[in-house]
mmCIF file of C-alpha atoms in Angstrom:
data_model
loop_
_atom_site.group_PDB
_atom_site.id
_atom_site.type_symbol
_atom_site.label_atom_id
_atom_site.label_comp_id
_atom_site.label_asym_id
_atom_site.label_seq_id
_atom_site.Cartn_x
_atom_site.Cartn_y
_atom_site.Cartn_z
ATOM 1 C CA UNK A 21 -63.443 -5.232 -19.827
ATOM 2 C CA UNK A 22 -60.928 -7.946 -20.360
ATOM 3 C CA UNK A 23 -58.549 -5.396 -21.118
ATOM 4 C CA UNK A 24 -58.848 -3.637 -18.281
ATOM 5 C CA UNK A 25 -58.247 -6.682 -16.078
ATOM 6 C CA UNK A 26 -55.370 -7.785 -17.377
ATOM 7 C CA UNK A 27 -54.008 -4.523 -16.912
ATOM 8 C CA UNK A 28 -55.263 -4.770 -13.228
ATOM 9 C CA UNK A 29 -53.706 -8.157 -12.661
ATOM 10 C CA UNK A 30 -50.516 -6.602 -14.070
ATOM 11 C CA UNK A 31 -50.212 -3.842 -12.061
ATOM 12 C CA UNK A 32 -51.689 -5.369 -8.748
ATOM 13 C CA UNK A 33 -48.037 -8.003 -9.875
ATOM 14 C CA UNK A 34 -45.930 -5.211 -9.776
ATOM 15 C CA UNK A 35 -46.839 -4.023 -6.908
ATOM 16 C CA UNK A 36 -46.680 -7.541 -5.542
ATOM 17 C CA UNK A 37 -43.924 -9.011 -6.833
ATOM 18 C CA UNK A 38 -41.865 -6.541 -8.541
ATOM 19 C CA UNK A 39 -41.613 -5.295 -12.191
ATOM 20 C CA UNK A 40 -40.335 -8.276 -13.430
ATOM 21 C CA UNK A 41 -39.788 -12.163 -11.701
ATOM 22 C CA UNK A 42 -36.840 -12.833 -9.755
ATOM 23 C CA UNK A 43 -35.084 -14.550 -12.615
ATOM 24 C CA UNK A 44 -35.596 -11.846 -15.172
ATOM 25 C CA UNK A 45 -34.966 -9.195 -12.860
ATOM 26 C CA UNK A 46 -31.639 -10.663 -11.798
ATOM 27 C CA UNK A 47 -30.698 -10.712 -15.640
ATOM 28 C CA UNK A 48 -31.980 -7.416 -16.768
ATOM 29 C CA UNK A 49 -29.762 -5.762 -13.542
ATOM 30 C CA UNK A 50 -26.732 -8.382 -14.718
ATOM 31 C CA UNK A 51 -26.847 -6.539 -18.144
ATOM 32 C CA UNK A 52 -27.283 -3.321 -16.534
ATOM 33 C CA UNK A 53 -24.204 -3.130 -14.659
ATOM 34 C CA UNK A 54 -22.632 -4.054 -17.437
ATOM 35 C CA UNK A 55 -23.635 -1.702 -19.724
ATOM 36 C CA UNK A 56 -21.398 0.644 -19.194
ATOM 37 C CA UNK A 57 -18.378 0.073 -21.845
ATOM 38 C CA UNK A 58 -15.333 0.898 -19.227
ATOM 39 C CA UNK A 59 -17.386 -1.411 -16.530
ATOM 40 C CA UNK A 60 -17.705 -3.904 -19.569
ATOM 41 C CA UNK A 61 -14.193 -4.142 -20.868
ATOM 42 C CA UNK A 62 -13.182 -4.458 -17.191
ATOM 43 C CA UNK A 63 -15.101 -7.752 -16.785
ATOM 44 C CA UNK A 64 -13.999 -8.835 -20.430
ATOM 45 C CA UNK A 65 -9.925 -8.316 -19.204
ATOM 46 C CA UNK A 66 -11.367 -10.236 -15.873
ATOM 47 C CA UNK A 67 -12.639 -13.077 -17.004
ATOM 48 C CA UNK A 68 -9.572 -13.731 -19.683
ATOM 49 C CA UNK A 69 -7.374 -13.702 -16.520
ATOM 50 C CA UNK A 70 -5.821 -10.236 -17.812
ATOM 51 C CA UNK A 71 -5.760 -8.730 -14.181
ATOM 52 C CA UNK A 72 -3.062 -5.971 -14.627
ATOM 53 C CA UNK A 73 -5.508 -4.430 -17.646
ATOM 54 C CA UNK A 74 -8.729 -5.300 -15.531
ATOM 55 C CA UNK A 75 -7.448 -3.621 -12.741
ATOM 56 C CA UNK A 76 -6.718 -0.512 -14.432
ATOM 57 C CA UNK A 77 -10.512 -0.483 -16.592
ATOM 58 C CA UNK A 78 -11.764 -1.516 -12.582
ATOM 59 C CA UNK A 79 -9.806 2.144 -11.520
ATOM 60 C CA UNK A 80 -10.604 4.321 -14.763
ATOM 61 C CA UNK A 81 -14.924 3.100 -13.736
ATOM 62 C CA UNK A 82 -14.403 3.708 -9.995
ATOM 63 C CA UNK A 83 -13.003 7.671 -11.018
ATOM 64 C CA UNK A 84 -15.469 8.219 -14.094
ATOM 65 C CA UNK A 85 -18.481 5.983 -12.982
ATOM 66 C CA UNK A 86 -21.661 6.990 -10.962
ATOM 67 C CA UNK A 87 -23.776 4.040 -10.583
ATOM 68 C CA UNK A 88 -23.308 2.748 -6.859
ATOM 69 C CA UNK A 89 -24.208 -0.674 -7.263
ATOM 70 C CA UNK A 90 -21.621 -1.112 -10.460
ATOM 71 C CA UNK A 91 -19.001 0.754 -8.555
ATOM 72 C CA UNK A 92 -18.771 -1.763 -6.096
ATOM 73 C CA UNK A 93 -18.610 -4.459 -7.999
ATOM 74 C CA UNK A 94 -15.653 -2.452 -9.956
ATOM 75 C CA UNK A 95 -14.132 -2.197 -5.959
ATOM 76 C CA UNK A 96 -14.930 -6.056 -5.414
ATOM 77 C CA UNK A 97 -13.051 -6.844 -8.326
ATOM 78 C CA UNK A 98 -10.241 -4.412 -8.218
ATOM 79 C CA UNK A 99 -9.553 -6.014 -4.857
ATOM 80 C CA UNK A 100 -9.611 -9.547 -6.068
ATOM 81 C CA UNK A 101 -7.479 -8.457 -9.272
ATOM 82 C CA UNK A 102 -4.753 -7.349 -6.573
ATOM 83 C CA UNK A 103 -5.290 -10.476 -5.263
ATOM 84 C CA UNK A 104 -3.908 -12.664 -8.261
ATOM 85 C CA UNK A 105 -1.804 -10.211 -8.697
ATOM 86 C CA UNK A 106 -0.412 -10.859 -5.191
ATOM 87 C CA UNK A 107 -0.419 -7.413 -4.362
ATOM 88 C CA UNK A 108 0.472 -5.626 -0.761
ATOM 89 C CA UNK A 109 -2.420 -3.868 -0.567
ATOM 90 C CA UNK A 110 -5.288 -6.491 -1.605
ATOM 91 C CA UNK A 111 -6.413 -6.836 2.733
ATOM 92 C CA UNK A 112 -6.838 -2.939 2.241
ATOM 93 C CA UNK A 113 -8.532 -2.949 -0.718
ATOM 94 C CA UNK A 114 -10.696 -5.120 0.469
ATOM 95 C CA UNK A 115 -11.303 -3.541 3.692
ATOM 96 C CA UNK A 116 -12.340 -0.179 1.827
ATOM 97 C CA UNK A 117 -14.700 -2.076 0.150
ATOM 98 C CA UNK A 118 -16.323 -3.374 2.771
ATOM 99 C CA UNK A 119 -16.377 -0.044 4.773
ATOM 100 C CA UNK A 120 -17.489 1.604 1.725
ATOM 101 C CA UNK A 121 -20.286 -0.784 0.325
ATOM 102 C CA UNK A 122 -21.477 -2.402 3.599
ATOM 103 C CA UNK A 123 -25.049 -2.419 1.852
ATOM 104 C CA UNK A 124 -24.065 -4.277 -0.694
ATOM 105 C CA UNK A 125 -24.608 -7.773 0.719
ATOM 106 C CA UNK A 126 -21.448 -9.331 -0.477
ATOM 107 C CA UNK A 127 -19.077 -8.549 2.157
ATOM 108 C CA UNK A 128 -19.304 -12.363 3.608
ATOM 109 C CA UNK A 129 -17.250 -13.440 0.319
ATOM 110 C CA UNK A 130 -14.822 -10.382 0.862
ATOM 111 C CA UNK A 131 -13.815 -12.126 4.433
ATOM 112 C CA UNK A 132 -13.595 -15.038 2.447
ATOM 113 C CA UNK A 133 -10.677 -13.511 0.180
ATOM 114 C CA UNK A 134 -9.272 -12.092 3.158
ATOM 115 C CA UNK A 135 -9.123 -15.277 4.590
ATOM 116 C CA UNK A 136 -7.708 -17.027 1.517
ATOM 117 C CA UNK A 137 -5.302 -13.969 0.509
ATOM 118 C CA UNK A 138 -3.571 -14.350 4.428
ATOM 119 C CA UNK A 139 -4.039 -18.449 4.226
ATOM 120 C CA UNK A 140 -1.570 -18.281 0.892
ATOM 121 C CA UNK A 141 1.284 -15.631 2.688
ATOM 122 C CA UNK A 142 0.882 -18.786 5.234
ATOM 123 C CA UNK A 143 -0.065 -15.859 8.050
ATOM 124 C CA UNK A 144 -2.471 -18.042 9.715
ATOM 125 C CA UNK A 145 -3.548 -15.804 12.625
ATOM 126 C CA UNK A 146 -4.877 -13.197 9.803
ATOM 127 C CA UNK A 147 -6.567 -16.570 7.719
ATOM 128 C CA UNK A 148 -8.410 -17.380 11.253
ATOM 129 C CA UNK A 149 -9.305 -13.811 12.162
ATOM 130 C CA UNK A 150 -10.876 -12.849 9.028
ATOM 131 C CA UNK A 151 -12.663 -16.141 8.131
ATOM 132 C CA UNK A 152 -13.797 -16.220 11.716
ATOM 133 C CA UNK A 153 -16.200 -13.053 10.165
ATOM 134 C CA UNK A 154 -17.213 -15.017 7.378
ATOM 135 C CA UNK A 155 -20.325 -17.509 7.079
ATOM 136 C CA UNK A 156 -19.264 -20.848 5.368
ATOM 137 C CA UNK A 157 -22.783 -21.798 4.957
ATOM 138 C CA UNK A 158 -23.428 -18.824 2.731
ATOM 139 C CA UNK A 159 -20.686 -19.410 0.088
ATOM 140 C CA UNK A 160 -20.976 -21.462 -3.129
ATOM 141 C CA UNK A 161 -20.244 -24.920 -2.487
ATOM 142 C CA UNK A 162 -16.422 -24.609 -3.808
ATOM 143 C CA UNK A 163 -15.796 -21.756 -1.401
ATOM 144 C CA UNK A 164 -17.240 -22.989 1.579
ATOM 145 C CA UNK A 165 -15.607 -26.247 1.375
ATOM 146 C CA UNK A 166 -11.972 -23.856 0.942
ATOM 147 C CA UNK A 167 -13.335 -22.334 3.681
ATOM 148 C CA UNK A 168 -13.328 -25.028 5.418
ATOM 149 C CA UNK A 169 -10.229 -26.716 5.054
ATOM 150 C CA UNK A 170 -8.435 -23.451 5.187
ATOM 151 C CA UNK A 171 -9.930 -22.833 8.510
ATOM 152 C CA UNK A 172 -9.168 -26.355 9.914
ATOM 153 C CA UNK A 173 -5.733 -25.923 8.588
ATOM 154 C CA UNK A 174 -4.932 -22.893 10.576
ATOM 155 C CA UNK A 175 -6.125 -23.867 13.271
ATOM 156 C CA UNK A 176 -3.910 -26.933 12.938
ATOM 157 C CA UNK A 177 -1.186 -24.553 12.458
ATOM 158 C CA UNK A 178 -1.537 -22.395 15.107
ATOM 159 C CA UNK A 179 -1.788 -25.442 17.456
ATOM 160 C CA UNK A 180 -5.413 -25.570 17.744
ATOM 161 C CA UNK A 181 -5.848 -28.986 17.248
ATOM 162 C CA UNK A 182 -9.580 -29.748 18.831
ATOM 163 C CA UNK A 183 -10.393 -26.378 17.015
ATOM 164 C CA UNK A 184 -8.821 -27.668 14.092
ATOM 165 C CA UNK A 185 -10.997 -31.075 13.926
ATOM 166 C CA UNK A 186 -14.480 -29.752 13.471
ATOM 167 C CA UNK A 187 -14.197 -28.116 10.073
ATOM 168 C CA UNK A 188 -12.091 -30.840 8.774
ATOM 169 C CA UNK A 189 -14.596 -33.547 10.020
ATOM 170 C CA UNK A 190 -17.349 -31.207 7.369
ATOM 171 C CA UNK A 191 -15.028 -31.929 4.631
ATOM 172 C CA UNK A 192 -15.125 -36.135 5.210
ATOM 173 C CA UNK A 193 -18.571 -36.834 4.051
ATOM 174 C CA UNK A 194 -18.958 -35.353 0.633
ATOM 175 C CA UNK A 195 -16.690 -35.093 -2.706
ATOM 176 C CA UNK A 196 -14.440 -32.254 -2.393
ATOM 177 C CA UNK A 197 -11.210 -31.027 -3.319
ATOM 178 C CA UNK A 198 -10.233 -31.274 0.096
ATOM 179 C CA UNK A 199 -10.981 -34.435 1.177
ATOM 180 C CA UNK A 200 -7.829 -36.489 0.741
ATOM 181 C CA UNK A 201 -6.314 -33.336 2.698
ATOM 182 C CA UNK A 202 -8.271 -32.969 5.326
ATOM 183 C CA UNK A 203 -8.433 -36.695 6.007
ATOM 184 C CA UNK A 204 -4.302 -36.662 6.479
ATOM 185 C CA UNK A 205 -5.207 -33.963 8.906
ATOM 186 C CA UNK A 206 -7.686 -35.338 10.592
ATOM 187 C CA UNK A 207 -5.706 -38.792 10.964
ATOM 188 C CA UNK A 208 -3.129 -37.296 12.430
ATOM 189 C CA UNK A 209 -4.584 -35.405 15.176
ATOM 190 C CA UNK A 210 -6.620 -38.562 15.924
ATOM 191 C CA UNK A 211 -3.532 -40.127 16.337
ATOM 192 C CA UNK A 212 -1.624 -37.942 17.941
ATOM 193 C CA UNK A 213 -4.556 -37.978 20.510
ATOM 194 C CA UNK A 214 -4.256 -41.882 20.853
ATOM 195 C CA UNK A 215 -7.414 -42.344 18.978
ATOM 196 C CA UNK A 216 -5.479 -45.102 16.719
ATOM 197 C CA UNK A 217 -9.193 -46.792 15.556
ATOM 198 C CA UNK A 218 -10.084 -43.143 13.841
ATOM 199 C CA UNK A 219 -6.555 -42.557 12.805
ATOM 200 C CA UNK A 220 -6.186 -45.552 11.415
ATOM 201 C CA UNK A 221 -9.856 -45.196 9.030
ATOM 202 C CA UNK A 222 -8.830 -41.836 7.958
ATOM 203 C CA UNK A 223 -5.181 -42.900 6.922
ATOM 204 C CA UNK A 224 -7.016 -46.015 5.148
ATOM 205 C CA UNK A 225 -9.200 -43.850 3.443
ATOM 206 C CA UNK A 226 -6.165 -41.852 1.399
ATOM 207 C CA UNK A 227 -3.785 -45.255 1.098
ATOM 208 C CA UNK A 228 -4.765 -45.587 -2.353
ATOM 209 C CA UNK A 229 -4.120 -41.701 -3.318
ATOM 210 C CA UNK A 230 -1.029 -40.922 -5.130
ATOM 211 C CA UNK A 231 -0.266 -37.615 -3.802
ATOM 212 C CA UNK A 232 -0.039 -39.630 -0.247
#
């Protein structure tokens, strides 16, 4: 009898929650996309910042492979290995990816690349067009504060300067890599709007950088 209620409970838990909880789930798929040995190596080369070789064990998967969840990871990375790589056609790789994979769920982050690929050629209409598409909010801390200052930036660039102010302002009240940065920024189109006061606070709050 005990038996046969555990075996109840298990199954009415599958049916529930899934074969397995959320964090074991998410591990046993992690180790299944990697299980294939092309798909495998290709991470390996990744991670050890060998992009050229990556990009090529990314190509030989995308050809060979058949797994559609693994495949476009392999097109996610391929892009971002053209990427580093500097690459002319990293915006269309990542463009076929997101055509291709729009199911996928991780097309926010490939706007974000877009945005940062166009933000480094210093094309700033293509860095505000494409990160326009992409959610901030949704990115891992590091990326959405990029994403921020990138987007402030460009608009600063482009001449947008009340457009330019919001997304620095985010950067002001937390640790970041940006924050010395976008407090320059953010002085200066204070000042340049006559707001001396704010201006002045921002430009206070950098005096004692060195790279200022």
């Amino acid at each position: 009898m005990t038996n046969r209620l555990s075996w109840l409970a298990l199954s009415a838990l599958l049916l529930i929650g899934g074969a397995l909880p959320y964090p074991l789930k998410a591990q046993r798929t992690e180790a299944y996309q990697q299980s294939h040995p092309v798909f495998k190596r290709a991470l390996e080369l990744w991670h050890h910042e060998h992009y050229g070789a990556a990009m090529q064990q990314f190509d030989r998967y995308l050809q060979t492979g058949e797994q559609r969840l693994r495949k476009a990871r392999a097109s996610f990375y391929r892009a971002r290995c053209a990427m580093a790589l500097y690459h002319e056609d990293t915006e269309q790789q990542f463009l076929d990816y997101i055509n291709t994979y729009p199911e996928i769920g991780n097309t926010n982050r490939a706007y974000f690349y877009l945005g940062k690929y166009h933000f480094r050629q210093e094309n700033y209409s293509k860095t505000l067009k494409y990160l326009a598409k992409s959610k901030p909010q949704a990115l891992k801390p590091e990326r959405e504060d990029a994403s921020r200052f990138m987007l402030g930036y460009a608009q600063y660039k482009a001449g947008n300067q009340q457009a330019a102010k919001q997304p620095l302002a985010r950067l002001l009240d937390h640790p970041n890599a940006y924050r010395a940065r976008a407090s320059s920024y953010y002085g200066y189109i204070n000042y340049q709007e006559k707001d001396y006061d704010t201006a002045l606070q921002r430009f206070r709050a950098i005096q004692d950088n060195k790279k200022f």
